Amino acid sequence: MMGPPGAGKGTQSKMLSAKYSVPQVSTGDMLRDAVKRRSRLGVEAKMYMDRGQLVRDGIVVGIIEERLKRSDCAQGFILDGFPRNTAQAEALDSMLKGIGRPLDFVMLIEVNEEALVKRLTGRRVCKACGAEYHILYKPSAKGAECEKCAAEIIQRSDDREDVIRERLKVYRESTEPLAEYYGASGILRRLDGDGPIDSVQAKLVEIMAGRAPKAEAAAS
Ligand code: ADP
Ligand code: AMP
C-alpha cells in the first residue's frame, strides 16, 4: 500500500486485512511499538520519526525480514508504508524472491496535499490498539476513548504541521519515484483516495478481485 502520509494506507490496510484475513504489516506501527518499548532500535528510530525523516534502511528492512518469516504471513500479507525508497524496494524484491512470493499489486492511493494536511492534523489513534480515528471524518463513537478497546485516543507526535510538511517532502523525494519502479513491472494500480473511506475501500476490493481493468482503476 503506497501513498503520501495521510492518504489512508493504514485505514484501508486494516479494512483489507479484516476482509481477507491476512496481516497488515506496517513498518510505522512496528517502529512506534519499538519506541513505546524503549528498545535500542526504538530510541534510534524515534530521532528520525520525530523529524519526519526516514528511519535507516537497515533497520526497516531487518524488521520486515523478521516479520515476513512469521507463520501468519504464509497465506499473504499487506505491506503498509514499506518500501519507502528504491533501496528498500530492491531489498524487498530479493526477500520475496527468496520466499517465492511476488507482490500481486502495488496500490498507490492519491490525495491532494491540502486534504492530506487536514487528515493528518485531525488524525487520532488509540494508544493501546492503534485503531485510527479522525476528529471530523471518523470520530470515535465513544468520544475520547477507543471504540474497540476503550483505551485513550491520542495524537501522534509526528502529526504536527511542521513535521507533516517534512514528511510530505520526504515522500515526494524518496517514495514517489517508486511509482515508476513498480509501474515498469505492471503491478502498479493508482486510485483516487479523495472520496469517503468506504468508497475507497470498494475501489480497492474491485481491483483486488481483478474486476477493474487497469485503465479504469487508474481513472476512477
Ligand atoms: P496513512 O496510513 O496513509 O498515513 P491513515 O489511514 O492514518 O493514513 O489516514 C489519515 C487520517 O485520515 C486518519 O485520521 C483517517 O481516519 C483519515 N482518513 C483516512 N481515509 C480517509 C478518507 N477517505 N476520507 C477522510 N478521512 C480519511
Ligand atoms: P507511518 O506510520 O507510515 O506514517 O510512518 C511514520 C514514520 O515512521 C515515518 O515518518 C518514518 O520516520 C518511519 N517509517 C515508517 N516506515 C518506514 C520505512 N519503510 N522506511 C523508513 N522509515 C519509515
Short mmCIF file of C-alpha atoms and ligand atoms in Angstrom, two decimals:
data_model
loop_
_atom_site.label_atom_id
_atom_site.label_comp_id
_atom_site.label_asym_id
_atom_site.label_seq_id
_atom_site.Cartn_x
_atom_site.Cartn_y
_atom_site.Cartn_z
CA MET A 1 0.00 0.00 0.00
CA MET A 2 1.68 3.13 -1.22
CA GLY A 3 0.81 6.80 -0.96
CA PRO A 4 1.70 10.01 0.81
CA PRO A 5 1.30 10.30 4.58
CA GLY A 6 -2.40 10.67 5.32
CA ALA A 7 -3.56 9.02 2.07
CA GLY A 8 -5.39 6.35 4.06
CA LYS A 9 -2.91 3.47 3.83
CA GLY A 10 -3.38 2.41 7.45
CA THR A 11 -7.16 2.83 7.37
CA GLN A 12 -7.56 0.87 4.14
CA SER A 13 -4.98 -1.81 5.01
CA LYS A 14 -6.73 -2.58 8.29
CA MET A 15 -10.04 -3.00 6.45
CA LEU A 16 -8.47 -5.24 3.80
CA SER A 17 -6.70 -7.24 6.50
CA ALA A 18 -10.03 -7.97 8.19
CA LYS A 19 -11.71 -8.79 4.88
CA TYR A 20 -9.05 -11.14 3.51
CA SER A 21 -7.73 -12.47 6.84
CA VAL A 22 -4.14 -11.63 6.06
CA PRO A 23 -1.95 -9.49 8.33
CA GLN A 24 -1.32 -5.80 7.81
CA VAL A 25 2.43 -5.33 8.06
CA SER A 26 3.10 -1.69 8.86
CA THR A 27 6.67 -0.51 9.43
CA GLY A 28 5.29 2.66 11.05
CA ASP A 29 3.30 0.62 13.60
CA MET A 30 6.24 -1.69 14.30
CA LEU A 31 8.59 1.25 14.77
CA ARG A 32 6.12 3.01 17.10
CA ASP A 33 5.90 -0.20 19.07
CA ALA A 34 9.70 -0.29 19.41
CA VAL A 35 9.62 3.37 20.52
CA LYS A 36 6.98 2.55 23.16
CA ARG A 37 9.08 -0.34 24.47
CA ARG A 38 12.13 1.95 24.55
CA SER A 39 14.25 -0.71 22.84
CA ARG A 40 17.62 0.36 21.40
CA LEU A 41 16.15 0.27 17.94
CA GLY A 42 13.19 2.33 19.15
CA VAL A 43 15.41 5.02 20.63
CA GLU A 44 17.28 5.41 17.34
CA ALA A 45 14.11 5.28 15.23
CA LYS A 46 12.39 7.97 17.32
CA MET A 47 15.04 10.56 16.39
CA TYR A 48 14.16 10.20 12.70
CA MET A 49 10.42 9.80 13.19
CA ASP A 50 10.11 12.96 15.28
CA ARG A 51 11.80 14.89 12.47
CA GLY A 52 9.62 13.34 9.77
CA GLN A 53 12.58 11.62 8.15
CA LEU A 54 13.02 8.03 7.08
CA VAL A 55 14.47 5.57 9.56
CA ARG A 56 17.66 3.87 8.33
CA ASP A 57 17.04 1.29 5.59
CA GLY A 58 18.96 -1.40 7.52
CA ILE A 59 16.56 -1.11 10.45
CA VAL A 60 13.30 -1.27 8.49
CA VAL A 61 14.49 -3.96 6.10
CA GLY A 62 15.56 -6.07 9.09
CA ILE A 63 12.16 -5.59 10.76
CA ILE A 64 10.31 -6.61 7.59
CA GLU A 65 12.55 -9.61 7.02
CA GLU A 66 11.76 -10.92 10.50
CA ARG A 67 8.07 -10.14 10.23
CA LEU A 68 7.51 -11.88 6.87
CA LYS A 69 9.03 -15.08 8.26
CA ARG A 70 6.23 -15.42 10.80
CA SER A 71 3.64 -18.08 10.09
CA ASP A 72 0.71 -15.66 9.82
CA CYS A 73 2.26 -14.28 6.60
CA ALA A 74 2.24 -17.68 4.89
CA GLN A 75 -1.06 -17.01 3.10
CA GLY A 76 -0.22 -13.44 2.16
CA PHE A 77 0.20 -10.01 3.74
CA ILE A 78 -0.47 -6.34 3.15
CA LEU A 79 2.60 -4.15 3.33
CA ASP A 80 1.72 -0.70 4.63
CA GLY A 81 4.33 2.05 4.39
CA PHE A 82 7.11 -0.20 3.14
CA PRO A 83 9.08 0.11 0.87
CA ARG A 84 9.63 3.85 1.00
CA ASN A 85 12.63 4.25 -1.30
CA THR A 86 14.40 2.38 -4.09
CA ALA A 87 16.92 0.68 -1.79
CA GLN A 88 14.06 -0.75 0.31
CA ALA A 89 12.18 -1.84 -2.82
CA GLU A 90 15.25 -3.68 -4.08
CA ALA A 91 15.76 -5.35 -0.70
CA LEU A 92 12.09 -6.38 -0.72
CA ASP A 93 12.40 -7.81 -4.23
CA SER A 94 15.24 -10.11 -3.21
CA MET A 95 13.46 -11.07 0.03
CA LEU A 96 10.28 -12.02 -1.87
CA LYS A 97 12.25 -13.87 -4.50
CA GLY A 98 13.79 -15.89 -1.68
CA ILE A 99 10.40 -16.96 -0.35
CA GLY A 100 8.86 -17.35 -3.79
CA ARG A 101 6.06 -14.90 -3.15
CA PRO A 102 5.98 -11.91 -5.53
CA LEU A 103 3.82 -8.85 -4.93
CA ASP A 104 0.38 -9.08 -6.55
CA PHE A 105 -0.35 -5.36 -6.58
CA VAL A 106 1.11 -2.06 -5.54
CA MET A 107 -1.83 0.19 -4.69
CA LEU A 108 -0.96 3.86 -4.97
CA ILE A 109 -3.55 5.96 -3.14
CA GLU A 110 -3.52 9.55 -4.40
CA VAL A 111 -4.89 12.50 -2.42
CA ASN A 112 -4.23 16.22 -2.89
CA GLU A 113 -1.85 17.91 -0.49
CA GLU A 114 -4.37 20.23 1.17
CA ALA A 115 -6.61 17.27 2.05
CA LEU A 116 -3.59 15.33 3.35
CA VAL A 117 -2.71 18.09 5.81
CA LYS A 118 -6.33 18.21 7.04
CA ARG A 119 -6.36 14.44 7.51
CA LEU A 120 -3.06 14.34 9.35
CA THR A 121 -3.69 17.27 11.69
CA GLY A 122 -7.07 15.73 12.65
CA ARG A 123 -5.82 12.14 12.94
CA ARG A 124 -6.11 10.47 16.32
CA VAL A 125 -5.00 6.95 17.25
CA CYS A 126 -5.77 4.58 20.07
CA LYS A 127 -2.86 4.46 22.49
CA ALA A 128 -3.33 0.73 23.11
CA CYS A 129 -4.55 -0.97 19.91
CA GLY A 130 -3.57 1.60 17.26
CA ALA A 131 -7.10 1.96 15.82
CA GLU A 132 -7.27 5.08 13.67
CA TYR A 133 -9.74 7.94 14.04
CA HIS A 134 -10.22 11.44 12.73
CA ILE A 135 -11.77 14.28 14.70
CA LEU A 136 -14.06 15.17 11.75
CA TYR A 137 -14.09 12.28 9.29
CA LYS A 138 -14.03 9.29 11.63
CA PRO A 139 -14.71 10.27 15.22
CA SER A 140 -14.90 7.57 17.88
CA ALA A 141 -18.46 6.86 18.98
CA LYS A 142 -17.02 6.81 22.49
CA GLY A 143 -15.59 10.33 22.40
CA ALA A 144 -12.01 10.37 23.73
CA GLU A 145 -11.99 6.58 24.14
CA CYS A 146 -11.32 3.88 21.57
CA GLU A 147 -14.46 2.16 20.25
CA LYS A 148 -12.65 -1.18 20.20
CA CYS A 149 -10.75 -1.32 23.48
CA ALA A 150 -11.84 1.80 25.45
CA ALA A 151 -8.22 2.99 25.81
CA GLU A 152 -7.34 6.67 25.42
CA ILE A 153 -7.22 8.21 21.93
CA ILE A 154 -4.19 10.42 21.33
CA GLN A 155 -2.49 12.49 18.62
CA ARG A 156 0.72 11.08 17.11
CA SER A 157 3.80 13.16 17.96
CA ASP A 158 4.72 13.43 14.25
CA ASP A 159 1.27 14.75 13.27
CA ARG A 160 2.35 18.36 13.92
CA GLU A 161 2.15 20.67 10.94
CA ASP A 162 5.93 21.31 10.67
CA VAL A 163 6.71 17.58 10.79
CA ILE A 164 3.86 16.86 8.36
CA ARG A 165 5.41 19.24 5.78
CA GLU A 166 8.74 17.44 6.11
CA ARG A 167 7.09 14.02 5.76
CA LEU A 168 5.33 15.17 2.59
CA LYS A 169 8.64 16.43 1.19
CA VAL A 170 10.37 13.13 2.01
CA TYR A 171 7.51 11.30 0.29
CA ARG A 172 7.85 13.36 -2.92
CA GLU A 173 11.62 12.96 -2.99
CA SER A 174 12.17 9.37 -1.87
CA THR A 175 8.95 7.36 -2.13
CA GLU A 176 7.06 8.77 -5.11
CA PRO A 177 9.75 7.59 -7.58
CA LEU A 178 8.71 4.03 -6.66
CA ALA A 179 5.58 4.54 -8.78
CA GLU A 180 7.86 4.37 -11.79
CA TYR A 181 9.75 1.41 -10.36
CA TYR A 182 6.56 -0.63 -9.90
CA GLY A 183 4.87 0.86 -12.96
CA ALA A 184 7.58 -0.77 -15.05
CA SER A 185 6.71 -4.20 -13.65
CA GLY A 186 2.99 -3.77 -14.41
CA ILE A 187 1.68 -4.28 -10.88
CA LEU A 188 1.01 -0.64 -10.01
CA ARG A 189 -2.61 0.47 -9.61
CA ARG A 190 -3.36 4.13 -8.98
CA LEU A 191 -6.55 5.07 -7.24
CA ASP A 192 -8.16 8.29 -6.19
CA GLY A 193 -8.20 8.35 -2.40
CA ASP A 194 -10.23 11.56 -2.11
CA GLY A 195 -13.66 10.02 -1.55
CA PRO A 196 -15.21 8.63 1.62
CA ILE A 197 -13.37 5.77 3.37
CA ASP A 198 -15.90 3.12 2.27
CA SER A 199 -15.81 4.09 -1.41
CA VAL A 200 -12.00 3.97 -1.46
CA GLN A 201 -12.24 0.51 0.12
CA ALA A 202 -14.76 -0.58 -2.52
CA LYS A 203 -12.37 0.51 -5.28
CA LEU A 204 -9.52 -1.43 -3.69
CA VAL A 205 -11.61 -4.55 -3.40
CA GLU A 206 -12.63 -4.23 -7.07
CA ILE A 207 -9.00 -4.04 -8.11
CA MET A 208 -8.02 -6.95 -5.85
CA ALA A 209 -10.78 -9.04 -7.32
CA GLY A 210 -9.40 -8.27 -10.76
CA ARG A 211 -12.68 -6.73 -11.82
CA ALA A 212 -11.41 -3.24 -12.59
CA PRO A 213 -9.35 -3.12 -15.78
CA LYS A 214 -6.08 -1.21 -15.42
CA ALA A 215 -7.22 1.93 -17.21
CA GLU A 216 -10.45 2.14 -15.24
CA ALA A 217 -8.66 1.67 -11.94
CA ALA A 218 -6.34 4.49 -12.85
CA ALA A 219 -9.13 6.85 -13.78
CA SER A 220 -11.66 6.11 -11.02
P1 ADP B 1 -1.78 6.84 6.26
O1 ADP B 1 -1.68 5.49 6.90
O2 ADP B 1 -1.72 6.78 4.76
O3 ADP B 1 -0.80 7.84 6.80
P2 ADP B 1 -4.33 6.98 7.65
O4 ADP B 1 -5.04 5.75 7.21
O5 ADP B 1 -3.77 7.00 9.01
O6 ADP B 1 -3.22 7.42 6.57
O7 ADP B 1 -5.37 8.20 7.47
C1 ADP B 1 -5.02 9.51 7.92
C2 ADP B 1 -6.22 10.15 8.60
O8 ADP B 1 -7.22 10.42 7.63
C3 ADP B 1 -6.88 9.28 9.68
O9 ADP B 1 -7.31 10.13 10.72
C4 ADP B 1 -8.07 8.63 8.95
O10 ADP B 1 -9.15 8.38 9.84
C5 ADP B 1 -8.44 9.71 7.92
N1 ADP B 1 -8.89 9.15 6.65
C6 ADP B 1 -8.43 8.04 6.02
N2 ADP B 1 -9.07 7.84 4.84
C7 ADP B 1 -9.93 8.88 4.71
C8 ADP B 1 -10.90 9.26 3.71
N3 ADP B 1 -11.08 8.54 2.60
N4 ADP B 1 -11.62 10.38 3.94
C9 ADP B 1 -11.45 11.11 5.06
N5 ADP B 1 -10.57 10.82 6.04
C10 ADP B 1 -9.82 9.71 5.88
P1 AMP B 2 3.85 5.93 9.05
O1 AMP B 2 3.24 5.30 10.28
O2 AMP B 2 3.87 5.03 7.88
O3 AMP B 2 3.26 7.29 8.78
O4 AMP B 2 5.38 6.18 9.42
C1 AMP B 2 5.77 7.03 10.47
C2 AMP B 2 7.28 7.26 10.45
O5 AMP B 2 7.95 6.01 10.66
C3 AMP B 2 7.84 7.81 9.15
O6 AMP B 2 7.75 9.23 9.05
C4 AMP B 2 9.30 7.33 9.22
O7 AMP B 2 10.06 8.11 10.11
C5 AMP B 2 9.13 5.95 9.87
N1 AMP B 2 8.95 4.88 8.85
C6 AMP B 2 7.85 4.11 8.64
N2 AMP B 2 8.04 3.25 7.64
C7 AMP B 2 9.31 3.47 7.19
C8 AMP B 2 10.10 2.91 6.15
N3 AMP B 2 9.64 1.94 5.35
N4 AMP B 2 11.37 3.40 5.99
C9 AMP B 2 11.86 4.36 6.77
N5 AMP B 2 11.16 4.95 7.75
C10 AMP B 2 9.89 4.51 7.97
#
